[in-house]
Amino acid sequence: MTPAPRVAAPGRRLVVARVLHALVALAALTGAVMELVIALVDGPGTAPSQAERLVRLFSYFTVQSNLLVGVVSVLLVVRPARDGAVFRVARLDALLCIAVTGIVYQTVLRGIAELSAAGQVSDLLLHLLAPLLALVAWVLVGPRPRVDAATVWWSLAFPLAWIAYTFVRGAVVGWYPYPFLDVTTLGLGPALLNTAVVAVVLVGLAWLVRVVDARLRAAP
């Protein structure tokens, strides 16, 4: 009887990569969908209308970063070695933004809002599991190498655009997604200073990822 052929090591690595990217996508997108369902079921809440509640939901950096890392991870499930100039920026953005989401939440925002049972589950997915799984997936299965200087600089465009959008919209409607950005409460100077601190952390993480990306073994 002929023994079954062994699966080649590269094939196993691709399977592992797809599983890890799928877990990231599942955590991030499930959390985002749960937040959408909560917003639809609960109604406007403190917002003046249901439409404004939904706009506010998708204005949160947390939701945007989880949607981004979720979509990028789905693309990596389909093709774990995916590459290209635009995708490199999207992949780095996803990693940086979800990391900043986890760091800022755990250090600044944790515990400031009372959550329902469903909210606690989505909170766990969005702020803890998705960031941790995204980091683990990148370290173990990449794709790598993908980060050069141009990729780092282009990856800053999305966070900077979000900052500009947040402050411009906040000035118009008087609502800011996070207390440390709230100009109406803190004043413009402190809010900009807090934003600058987060921006410095993000830039530092981007260059750290570049260094680590060059030193870790190519993957998948």
JSON list of C-alpha atoms in Angstrom, two decimals:
[
{"chain": "A", "resi": 1, "resn": "MET", "atom": "CA", "xyz": [0.00, 0.00, 0.00]},
{"chain": "A", "resi": 2, "resn": "THR", "atom": "CA", "xyz": [1.48, 3.34, -1.03]},
{"chain": "A", "resi": 3, "resn": "PRO", "atom": "CA", "xyz": [1.73, 5.87, 1.82]},
{"chain": "A", "resi": 4, "resn": "ALA", "atom": "CA", "xyz": [-0.02, 9.19, 1.33]},
{"chain": "A", "resi": 5, "resn": "PRO", "atom": "CA", "xyz": [2.35, 11.93, 0.15]},
{"chain": "A", "resi": 6, "resn": "ARG", "atom": "CA", "xyz": [3.47, 14.38, 2.80]},
{"chain": "A", "resi": 7, "resn": "VAL", "atom": "CA", "xyz": [2.33, 17.98, 2.46]},
{"chain": "A", "resi": 8, "resn": "ALA", "atom": "CA", "xyz": [5.23, 20.20, 1.48]},
{"chain": "A", "resi": 9, "resn": "ALA", "atom": "CA", "xyz": [6.45, 22.67, 4.09]},
{"chain": "A", "resi": 10, "resn": "PRO", "atom": "CA", "xyz": [5.57, 25.71, 1.94]},
{"chain": "A", "resi": 11, "resn": "GLY", "atom": "CA", "xyz": [2.02, 24.37, 1.69]},
{"chain": "A", "resi": 12, "resn": "ARG", "atom": "CA", "xyz": [1.76, 24.05, 5.47]},
{"chain": "A", "resi": 13, "resn": "ARG", "atom": "CA", "xyz": [3.04, 27.57, 5.91]},
{"chain": "A", "resi": 14, "resn": "LEU", "atom": "CA", "xyz": [0.39, 28.92, 3.56]},
{"chain": "A", "resi": 15, "resn": "VAL", "atom": "CA", "xyz": [-2.31, 27.07, 5.48]},
{"chain": "A", "resi": 16, "resn": "VAL", "atom": "CA", "xyz": [-1.07, 28.52, 8.77]},
{"chain": "A", "resi": 17, "resn": "ALA", "atom": "CA", "xyz": [-0.94, 32.00, 7.22]},
{"chain": "A", "resi": 18, "resn": "ARG", "atom": "CA", "xyz": [-4.50, 31.73, 5.96]},
{"chain": "A", "resi": 19, "resn": "VAL", "atom": "CA", "xyz": [-5.77, 30.52, 9.34]},
{"chain": "A", "resi": 20, "resn": "LEU", "atom": "CA", "xyz": [-4.09, 33.36, 11.24]},
{"chain": "A", "resi": 21, "resn": "HIS", "atom": "CA", "xyz": [-5.28, 36.03, 8.80]},
{"chain": "A", "resi": 22, "resn": "ALA", "atom": "CA", "xyz": [-8.79, 34.55, 8.98]},
{"chain": "A", "resi": 23, "resn": "LEU", "atom": "CA", "xyz": [-8.77, 34.84, 12.77]},
{"chain": "A", "resi": 24, "resn": "VAL", "atom": "CA", "xyz": [-7.76, 38.49, 12.54]},
{"chain": "A", "resi": 25, "resn": "ALA", "atom": "CA", "xyz": [-10.51, 39.20, 10.03]},
{"chain": "A", "resi": 26, "resn": "LEU", "atom": "CA", "xyz": [-13.08, 37.34, 12.13]},
{"chain": "A", "resi": 27, "resn": "ALA", "atom": "CA", "xyz": [-12.26, 39.27, 15.31]},
{"chain": "A", "resi": 28, "resn": "ALA", "atom": "CA", "xyz": [-12.08, 42.69, 13.66]},
{"chain": "A", "resi": 29, "resn": "LEU", "atom": "CA", "xyz": [-15.10, 42.43, 11.37]},
{"chain": "A", "resi": 30, "resn": "THR", "atom": "CA", "xyz": [-17.29, 40.71, 13.95]},
{"chain": "A", "resi": 31, "resn": "GLY", "atom": "CA", "xyz": [-16.56, 43.47, 16.43]},
{"chain": "A", "resi": 32, "resn": "ALA", "atom": "CA", "xyz": [-17.35, 46.17, 13.87]},
{"chain": "A", "resi": 33, "resn": "VAL", "atom": "CA", "xyz": [-20.60, 44.49, 12.80]},
{"chain": "A", "resi": 34, "resn": "MET", "atom": "CA", "xyz": [-21.65, 44.10, 16.43]},
{"chain": "A", "resi": 35, "resn": "GLU", "atom": "CA", "xyz": [-21.14, 47.83, 16.99]},
{"chain": "A", "resi": 36, "resn": "LEU", "atom": "CA", "xyz": [-23.26, 48.57, 13.91]},
{"chain": "A", "resi": 37, "resn": "VAL", "atom": "CA", "xyz": [-26.05, 46.29, 15.14]},
{"chain": "A", "resi": 38, "resn": "ILE", "atom": "CA", "xyz": [-25.93, 47.89, 18.59]},
{"chain": "A", "resi": 39, "resn": "ALA", "atom": "CA", "xyz": [-26.22, 51.35, 17.02]},
{"chain": "A", "resi": 40, "resn": "LEU", "atom": "CA", "xyz": [-29.19, 50.28, 14.88]},
{"chain": "A", "resi": 41, "resn": "VAL", "atom": "CA", "xyz": [-30.99, 48.54, 17.74]},
{"chain": "A", "resi": 42, "resn": "ASP", "atom": "CA", "xyz": [-30.40, 51.25, 20.34]},
{"chain": "A", "resi": 43, "resn": "GLY", "atom": "CA", "xyz": [-31.43, 54.10, 18.05]},
{"chain": "A", "resi": 44, "resn": "PRO", "atom": "CA", "xyz": [-29.93, 57.62, 18.10]},
{"chain": "A", "resi": 45, "resn": "GLY", "atom": "CA", "xyz": [-28.86, 57.48, 21.75]},
{"chain": "A", "resi": 46, "resn": "THR", "atom": "CA", "xyz": [-27.14, 60.77, 22.58]},
{"chain": "A", "resi": 47, "resn": "ALA", "atom": "CA", "xyz": [-26.91, 61.72, 18.90]},
{"chain": "A", "resi": 48, "resn": "PRO", "atom": "CA", "xyz": [-29.58, 64.01, 17.42]},
{"chain": "A", "resi": 49, "resn": "SER", "atom": "CA", "xyz": [-30.61, 61.42, 14.81]},
{"chain": "A", "resi": 50, "resn": "GLN", "atom": "CA", "xyz": [-30.04, 57.82, 13.75]},
{"chain": "A", "resi": 51, "resn": "ALA", "atom": "CA", "xyz": [-28.06, 59.00, 10.74]},
{"chain": "A", "resi": 52, "resn": "GLU", "atom": "CA", "xyz": [-25.77, 61.04, 12.97]},
{"chain": "A", "resi": 53, "resn": "ARG", "atom": "CA", "xyz": [-25.34, 58.04, 15.28]},
{"chain": "A", "resi": 54, "resn": "LEU", "atom": "CA", "xyz": [-24.11, 55.99, 12.33]},
{"chain": "A", "resi": 55, "resn": "VAL", "atom": "CA", "xyz": [-21.81, 58.75, 11.08]},
{"chain": "A", "resi": 56, "resn": "ARG", "atom": "CA", "xyz": [-20.32, 58.99, 14.56]},
{"chain": "A", "resi": 57, "resn": "LEU", "atom": "CA", "xyz": [-19.87, 55.22, 14.71]},
{"chain": "A", "resi": 58, "resn": "PHE", "atom": "CA", "xyz": [-17.84, 55.16, 11.51]},
{"chain": "A", "resi": 59, "resn": "SER", "atom": "CA", "xyz": [-15.92, 58.25, 12.61]},
{"chain": "A", "resi": 60, "resn": "TYR", "atom": "CA", "xyz": [-14.25, 56.33, 15.42]},
{"chain": "A", "resi": 61, "resn": "PHE", "atom": "CA", "xyz": [-10.63, 55.44, 14.67]},
{"chain": "A", "resi": 62, "resn": "THR", "atom": "CA", "xyz": [-11.31, 52.14, 16.42]},
{"chain": "A", "resi": 63, "resn": "VAL", "atom": "CA", "xyz": [-13.99, 51.14, 13.93]},
{"chain": "A", "resi": 64, "resn": "GLN", "atom": "CA", "xyz": [-12.03, 52.37, 10.91]},
{"chain": "A", "resi": 65, "resn": "SER", "atom": "CA", "xyz": [-8.86, 50.55, 11.98]},
{"chain": "A", "resi": 66, "resn": "ASN", "atom": "CA", "xyz": [-10.74, 47.30, 12.57]},
{"chain": "A", "resi": 67, "resn": "LEU", "atom": "CA", "xyz": [-12.50, 47.54, 9.21]},
{"chain": "A", "resi": 68, "resn": "LEU", "atom": "CA", "xyz": [-9.15, 48.20, 7.54]},
{"chain": "A", "resi": 69, "resn": "VAL", "atom": "CA", "xyz": [-7.33, 45.32, 9.21]},
{"chain": "A", "resi": 70, "resn": "GLY", "atom": "CA", "xyz": [-10.34, 43.07, 8.58]},
{"chain": "A", "resi": 71, "resn": "VAL", "atom": "CA", "xyz": [-10.45, 43.78, 4.83]},
{"chain": "A", "resi": 72, "resn": "VAL", "atom": "CA", "xyz": [-6.66, 43.51, 4.46]},
{"chain": "A", "resi": 73, "resn": "SER", "atom": "CA", "xyz": [-6.72, 40.20, 6.33]},
{"chain": "A", "resi": 74, "resn": "VAL", "atom": "CA", "xyz": [-9.45, 38.83, 4.06]},
{"chain": "A", "resi": 75, "resn": "LEU", "atom": "CA", "xyz": [-7.27, 39.70, 1.06]},
{"chain": "A", "resi": 76, "resn": "LEU", "atom": "CA", "xyz": [-4.37, 37.86, 2.71]},
{"chain": "A", "resi": 77, "resn": "VAL", "atom": "CA", "xyz": [-6.55, 34.80, 3.32]},
{"chain": "A", "resi": 78, "resn": "VAL", "atom": "CA", "xyz": [-7.12, 34.68, -0.43]},
{"chain": "A", "resi": 79, "resn": "ARG", "atom": "CA", "xyz": [-3.43, 35.25, -1.24]},
{"chain": "A", "resi": 80, "resn": "PRO", "atom": "CA", "xyz": [-1.05, 35.18, 1.76]},
{"chain": "A", "resi": 81, "resn": "ALA", "atom": "CA", "xyz": [1.92, 36.43, -0.30]},
{"chain": "A", "resi": 82, "resn": "ARG", "atom": "CA", "xyz": [-0.03, 39.36, -1.77]},
{"chain": "A", "resi": 83, "resn": "ASP", "atom": "CA", "xyz": [2.15, 42.32, -2.74]},
{"chain": "A", "resi": 84, "resn": "GLY", "atom": "CA", "xyz": [2.08, 45.63, -4.61]},
{"chain": "A", "resi": 85, "resn": "ALA", "atom": "CA", "xyz": [2.84, 49.26, -3.76]},
{"chain": "A", "resi": 86, "resn": "VAL", "atom": "CA", "xyz": [-0.74, 50.14, -2.76]},
{"chain": "A", "resi": 87, "resn": "PHE", "atom": "CA", "xyz": [-1.24, 46.94, -0.82]},
{"chain": "A", "resi": 88, "resn": "ARG", "atom": "CA", "xyz": [2.01, 47.46, 1.09]},
{"chain": "A", "resi": 89, "resn": "VAL", "atom": "CA", "xyz": [0.71, 50.81, 2.32]},
{"chain": "A", "resi": 90, "resn": "ALA", "atom": "CA", "xyz": [-2.69, 49.34, 3.19]},
{"chain": "A", "resi": 91, "resn": "ARG", "atom": "CA", "xyz": [-1.07, 46.44, 5.07]},
{"chain": "A", "resi": 92, "resn": "LEU", "atom": "CA", "xyz": [1.21, 48.73, 7.07]},
{"chain": "A", "resi": 93, "resn": "ASP", "atom": "CA", "xyz": [-1.68, 51.12, 7.76]},
{"chain": "A", "resi": 94, "resn": "ALA", "atom": "CA", "xyz": [-3.79, 48.24, 9.02]},
{"chain": "A", "resi": 95, "resn": "LEU", "atom": "CA", "xyz": [-1.04, 47.04, 11.34]},
{"chain": "A", "resi": 96, "resn": "LEU", "atom": "CA", "xyz": [-0.19, 50.51, 12.66]},
{"chain": "A", "resi": 97, "resn": "CYS", "atom": "CA", "xyz": [-3.76, 51.68, 13.13]},
{"chain": "A", "resi": 98, "resn": "ILE", "atom": "CA", "xyz": [-4.93, 48.55, 14.92]},
{"chain": "A", "resi": 99, "resn": "ALA", "atom": "CA", "xyz": [-1.83, 48.71, 17.16]},
{"chain": "A", "resi": 100, "resn": "VAL", "atom": "CA", "xyz": [-2.51, 52.34, 18.05]},
{"chain": "A", "resi": 101, "resn": "THR", "atom": "CA", "xyz": [-6.15, 51.46, 18.70]},
{"chain": "A", "resi": 102, "resn": "GLY", "atom": "CA", "xyz": [-5.11, 48.82, 21.22]},
{"chain": "A", "resi": 103, "resn": "ILE", "atom": "CA", "xyz": [-2.43, 50.95, 22.87]},
{"chain": "A", "resi": 104, "resn": "VAL", "atom": "CA", "xyz": [-4.54, 54.10, 23.25]},
{"chain": "A", "resi": 105, "resn": "TYR", "atom": "CA", "xyz": [-7.56, 52.19, 24.50]},
{"chain": "A", "resi": 106, "resn": "GLN", "atom": "CA", "xyz": [-5.64, 50.21, 27.10]},
{"chain": "A", "resi": 107, "resn": "THR", "atom": "CA", "xyz": [-3.71, 53.26, 28.36]},
{"chain": "A", "resi": 108, "resn": "VAL", "atom": "CA", "xyz": [-6.24, 56.10, 28.08]},
{"chain": "A", "resi": 109, "resn": "LEU", "atom": "CA", "xyz": [-9.79, 55.01, 27.31]},
{"chain": "A", "resi": 110, "resn": "ARG", "atom": "CA", "xyz": [-10.36, 51.73, 29.12]},
{"chain": "A", "resi": 111, "resn": "GLY", "atom": "CA", "xyz": [-13.21, 51.84, 31.62]},
{"chain": "A", "resi": 112, "resn": "ILE", "atom": "CA", "xyz": [-14.45, 55.36, 30.89]},
{"chain": "A", "resi": 113, "resn": "ALA", "atom": "CA", "xyz": [-17.76, 54.18, 29.38]},
{"chain": "A", "resi": 114, "resn": "GLU", "atom": "CA", "xyz": [-20.34, 51.81, 30.80]},
{"chain": "A", "resi": 115, "resn": "LEU", "atom": "CA", "xyz": [-20.95, 48.95, 28.37]},
{"chain": "A", "resi": 116, "resn": "SER", "atom": "CA", "xyz": [-23.82, 46.53, 27.80]},
{"chain": "A", "resi": 117, "resn": "ALA", "atom": "CA", "xyz": [-23.14, 42.80, 27.60]},
{"chain": "A", "resi": 118, "resn": "ALA", "atom": "CA", "xyz": [-22.95, 43.00, 23.80]},
{"chain": "A", "resi": 119, "resn": "GLY", "atom": "CA", "xyz": [-20.80, 46.09, 24.08]},
{"chain": "A", "resi": 120, "resn": "GLN", "atom": "CA", "xyz": [-18.35, 44.25, 26.32]},
{"chain": "A", "resi": 121, "resn": "VAL", "atom": "CA", "xyz": [-17.98, 41.50, 23.71]},
{"chain": "A", "resi": 122, "resn": "SER", "atom": "CA", "xyz": [-17.41, 43.94, 20.85]},
{"chain": "A", "resi": 123, "resn": "ASP", "atom": "CA", "xyz": [-15.04, 45.90, 23.08]},
{"chain": "A", "resi": 124, "resn": "LEU", "atom": "CA", "xyz": [-12.98, 42.76, 23.66]},
{"chain": "A", "resi": 125, "resn": "LEU", "atom": "CA", "xyz": [-12.88, 41.99, 19.94]},
{"chain": "A", "resi": 126, "resn": "LEU", "atom": "CA", "xyz": [-12.09, 45.52, 18.74]},
{"chain": "A", "resi": 127, "resn": "HIS", "atom": "CA", "xyz": [-9.62, 46.64, 21.38]},
{"chain": "A", "resi": 128, "resn": "LEU", "atom": "CA", "xyz": [-7.84, 43.49, 22.50]},
{"chain": "A", "resi": 129, "resn": "LEU", "atom": "CA", "xyz": [-8.25, 40.40, 20.33]},
{"chain": "A", "resi": 130, "resn": "ALA", "atom": "CA", "xyz": [-7.99, 42.09, 16.93]},
{"chain": "A", "resi": 131, "resn": "PRO", "atom": "CA", "xyz": [-4.84, 44.09, 17.83]},
{"chain": "A", "resi": 132, "resn": "LEU", "atom": "CA", "xyz": [-3.13, 41.08, 19.46]},
{"chain": "A", "resi": 133, "resn": "LEU", "atom": "CA", "xyz": [-4.05, 38.68, 16.65]},
{"chain": "A", "resi": 134, "resn": "ALA", "atom": "CA", "xyz": [-2.94, 41.19, 14.00]},
{"chain": "A", "resi": 135, "resn": "LEU", "atom": "CA", "xyz": [0.46, 41.53, 15.67]},
{"chain": "A", "resi": 136, "resn": "VAL", "atom": "CA", "xyz": [0.87, 37.78, 16.07]},
{"chain": "A", "resi": 137, "resn": "ALA", "atom": "CA", "xyz": [-0.13, 37.15, 12.45]},
{"chain": "A", "resi": 138, "resn": "TRP", "atom": "CA", "xyz": [2.33, 39.72, 11.14]},
{"chain": "A", "resi": 139, "resn": "VAL", "atom": "CA", "xyz": [5.21, 38.39, 13.25]},
{"chain": "A", "resi": 140, "resn": "LEU", "atom": "CA", "xyz": [4.56, 34.76, 12.31]},
{"chain": "A", "resi": 141, "resn": "VAL", "atom": "CA", "xyz": [3.36, 34.87, 8.71]},
{"chain": "A", "resi": 142, "resn": "GLY", "atom": "CA", "xyz": [3.95, 38.39, 7.37]},
{"chain": "A", "resi": 143, "resn": "PRO", "atom": "CA", "xyz": [3.76, 38.93, 4.48]},
{"chain": "A", "resi": 144, "resn": "ARG", "atom": "CA", "xyz": [7.34, 40.07, 4.69]},
{"chain": "A", "resi": 145, "resn": "PRO", "atom": "CA", "xyz": [9.52, 41.87, 3.62]},
{"chain": "A", "resi": 146, "resn": "ARG", "atom": "CA", "xyz": [7.13, 44.63, 2.57]},
{"chain": "A", "resi": 147, "resn": "VAL", "atom": "CA", "xyz": [8.13, 47.86, 4.34]},
{"chain": "A", "resi": 148, "resn": "ASP", "atom": "CA", "xyz": [10.47, 50.45, 2.84]},
{"chain": "A", "resi": 149, "resn": "ALA", "atom": "CA", "xyz": [10.81, 54.18, 3.53]},
{"chain": "A", "resi": 150, "resn": "ALA", "atom": "CA", "xyz": [8.24, 55.16, 0.89]},
{"chain": "A", "resi": 151, "resn": "THR", "atom": "CA", "xyz": [5.72, 52.74, 2.37]},
{"chain": "A", "resi": 152, "resn": "VAL", "atom": "CA", "xyz": [6.25, 54.23, 5.82]},
{"chain": "A", "resi": 153, "resn": "TRP", "atom": "CA", "xyz": [5.67, 57.80, 4.66]},
{"chain": "A", "resi": 154, "resn": "TRP", "atom": "CA", "xyz": [2.61, 56.93, 2.55]},
{"chain": "A", "resi": 155, "resn": "SER", "atom": "CA", "xyz": [1.14, 55.01, 5.48]},
{"chain": "A", "resi": 156, "resn": "LEU", "atom": "CA", "xyz": [0.88, 58.25, 7.42]},
{"chain": "A", "resi": 157, "resn": "ALA", "atom": "CA", "xyz": [-1.60, 59.73, 4.93]},
{"chain": "A", "resi": 158, "resn": "PHE", "atom": "CA", "xyz": [-4.62, 57.88, 6.30]},
{"chain": "A", "resi": 159, "resn": "PRO", "atom": "CA", "xyz": [-4.09, 58.74, 10.01]},
{"chain": "A", "resi": 160, "resn": "LEU", "atom": "CA", "xyz": [-3.38, 62.38, 9.11]},
{"chain": "A", "resi": 161, "resn": "ALA", "atom": "CA", "xyz": [-6.53, 62.52, 7.00]},
{"chain": "A", "resi": 162, "resn": "TRP", "atom": "CA", "xyz": [-8.52, 61.08, 9.93]},
{"chain": "A", "resi": 163, "resn": "ILE", "atom": "CA", "xyz": [-7.09, 63.73, 12.27]},
{"chain": "A", "resi": 164, "resn": "ALA", "atom": "CA", "xyz": [-7.99, 66.52, 9.86]},
{"chain": "A", "resi": 165, "resn": "TYR", "atom": "CA", "xyz": [-11.50, 65.11, 9.36]},
{"chain": "A", "resi": 166, "resn": "THR", "atom": "CA", "xyz": [-12.03, 64.75, 13.11]},
{"chain": "A", "resi": 167, "resn": "PHE", "atom": "CA", "xyz": [-11.08, 68.32, 13.96]},
{"chain": "A", "resi": 168, "resn": "VAL", "atom": "CA", "xyz": [-12.89, 69.92, 11.01]},
{"chain": "A", "resi": 169, "resn": "ARG", "atom": "CA", "xyz": [-16.08, 67.95, 11.61]},
{"chain": "A", "resi": 170, "resn": "GLY", "atom": "CA", "xyz": [-15.82, 68.53, 15.35]},
{"chain": "A", "resi": 171, "resn": "ALA", "atom": "CA", "xyz": [-15.61, 72.27, 14.80]},
{"chain": "A", "resi": 172, "resn": "VAL", "atom": "CA", "xyz": [-18.78, 72.11, 12.69]},
{"chain": "A", "resi": 173, "resn": "VAL", "atom": "CA", "xyz": [-20.98, 69.75, 14.74]},
{"chain": "A", "resi": 174, "resn": "GLY", "atom": "CA", "xyz": [-19.39, 70.05, 18.19]},
{"chain": "A", "resi": 175, "resn": "TRP", "atom": "CA", "xyz": [-18.71, 66.32, 18.62]},
{"chain": "A", "resi": 176, "resn": "TYR", "atom": "CA", "xyz": [-15.38, 64.53, 18.95]},
{"chain": "A", "resi": 177, "resn": "PRO", "atom": "CA", "xyz": [-14.97, 60.74, 19.09]},
{"chain": "A", "resi": 178, "resn": "TYR", "atom": "CA", "xyz": [-12.56, 60.65, 22.04]},
{"chain": "A", "resi": 179, "resn": "PRO", "atom": "CA", "xyz": [-12.26, 62.75, 25.22]},
{"chain": "A", "resi": 180, "resn": "PHE", "atom": "CA", "xyz": [-8.56, 63.50, 24.69]},
{"chain": "A", "resi": 181, "resn": "LEU", "atom": "CA", "xyz": [-9.46, 65.16, 21.35]},
{"chain": "A", "resi": 182, "resn": "ASP", "atom": "CA", "xyz": [-12.49, 67.10, 22.60]},
{"chain": "A", "resi": 183, "resn": "VAL", "atom": "CA", "xyz": [-11.75, 70.74, 21.83]},
{"chain": "A", "resi": 184, "resn": "THR", "atom": "CA", "xyz": [-14.97, 71.91, 23.48]},
{"chain": "A", "resi": 185, "resn": "THR", "atom": "CA", "xyz": [-13.84, 70.46, 26.82]},
{"chain": "A", "resi": 186, "resn": "LEU", "atom": "CA", "xyz": [-10.05, 70.71, 26.70]},
{"chain": "A", "resi": 187, "resn": "GLY", "atom": "CA", "xyz": [-9.47, 73.63, 24.37]},
{"chain": "A", "resi": 188, "resn": "LEU", "atom": "CA", "xyz": [-7.70, 73.51, 21.02]},
{"chain": "A", "resi": 189, "resn": "GLY", "atom": "CA", "xyz": [-4.14, 73.58, 22.38]},
{"chain": "A", "resi": 190, "resn": "PRO", "atom": "CA", "xyz": [-4.38, 70.56, 24.72]},
{"chain": "A", "resi": 191, "resn": "ALA", "atom": "CA", "xyz": [-6.38, 68.59, 22.14]},
{"chain": "A", "resi": 192, "resn": "LEU", "atom": "CA", "xyz": [-3.74, 69.21, 19.48]},
{"chain": "A", "resi": 193, "resn": "LEU", "atom": "CA", "xyz": [-0.99, 68.31, 21.94]},
{"chain": "A", "resi": 194, "resn": "ASN", "atom": "CA", "xyz": [-2.69, 65.01, 22.78]},
{"chain": "A", "resi": 195, "resn": "THR", "atom": "CA", "xyz": [-3.08, 64.32, 19.07]},
{"chain": "A", "resi": 196, "resn": "ALA", "atom": "CA", "xyz": [0.60, 65.08, 18.49]},
{"chain": "A", "resi": 197, "resn": "VAL", "atom": "CA", "xyz": [1.58, 62.54, 21.16]},
{"chain": "A", "resi": 198, "resn": "VAL", "atom": "CA", "xyz": [-0.47, 59.83, 19.44]},
{"chain": "A", "resi": 199, "resn": "ALA", "atom": "CA", "xyz": [0.99, 60.85, 16.07]},
{"chain": "A", "resi": 200, "resn": "VAL", "atom": "CA", "xyz": [4.53, 60.53, 17.42]},
{"chain": "A", "resi": 201, "resn": "VAL", "atom": "CA", "xyz": [3.71, 57.06, 18.73]},
{"chain": "A", "resi": 202, "resn": "LEU", "atom": "CA", "xyz": [2.33, 56.09, 15.34]},
{"chain": "A", "resi": 203, "resn": "VAL", "atom": "CA", "xyz": [5.39, 57.36, 13.45]},
{"chain": "A", "resi": 204, "resn": "GLY", "atom": "CA", "xyz": [7.69, 55.60, 15.90]},
{"chain": "A", "resi": 205, "resn": "LEU", "atom": "CA", "xyz": [5.77, 52.35, 15.43]},
{"chain": "A", "resi": 206, "resn": "ALA", "atom": "CA", "xyz": [5.97, 52.71, 11.66]},
{"chain": "A", "resi": 207, "resn": "TRP", "atom": "CA", "xyz": [9.76, 52.95, 11.68]},
{"chain": "A", "resi": 208, "resn": "LEU", "atom": "CA", "xyz": [10.02, 50.16, 14.24]},
{"chain": "A", "resi": 209, "resn": "VAL", "atom": "CA", "xyz": [7.96, 47.94, 11.95]},
{"chain": "A", "resi": 210, "resn": "ARG", "atom": "CA", "xyz": [10.30, 48.80, 9.09]},
{"chain": "A", "resi": 211, "resn": "VAL", "atom": "CA", "xyz": [13.35, 47.75, 11.12]},
{"chain": "A", "resi": 212, "resn": "VAL", "atom": "CA", "xyz": [11.74, 44.53, 12.34]},
{"chain": "A", "resi": 213, "resn": "ASP", "atom": "CA", "xyz": [10.36, 43.78, 8.88]},
{"chain": "A", "resi": 214, "resn": "ALA", "atom": "CA", "xyz": [13.90, 43.86, 7.46]},
{"chain": "A", "resi": 215, "resn": "ARG", "atom": "CA", "xyz": [15.32, 41.61, 10.15]},
{"chain": "A", "resi": 216, "resn": "LEU", "atom": "CA", "xyz": [12.70, 38.90, 10.45]},
{"chain": "A", "resi": 217, "resn": "ARG", "atom": "CA", "xyz": [12.70, 35.90, 8.16]},
{"chain": "A", "resi": 218, "resn": "ALA", "atom": "CA", "xyz": [10.81, 36.31, 4.88]},
{"chain": "A", "resi": 219, "resn": "ALA", "atom": "CA", "xyz": [7.23, 35.05, 5.17]},
{"chain": "A", "resi": 220, "resn": "PRO", "atom": "CA", "xyz": [5.06, 33.25, 4.27]}
]
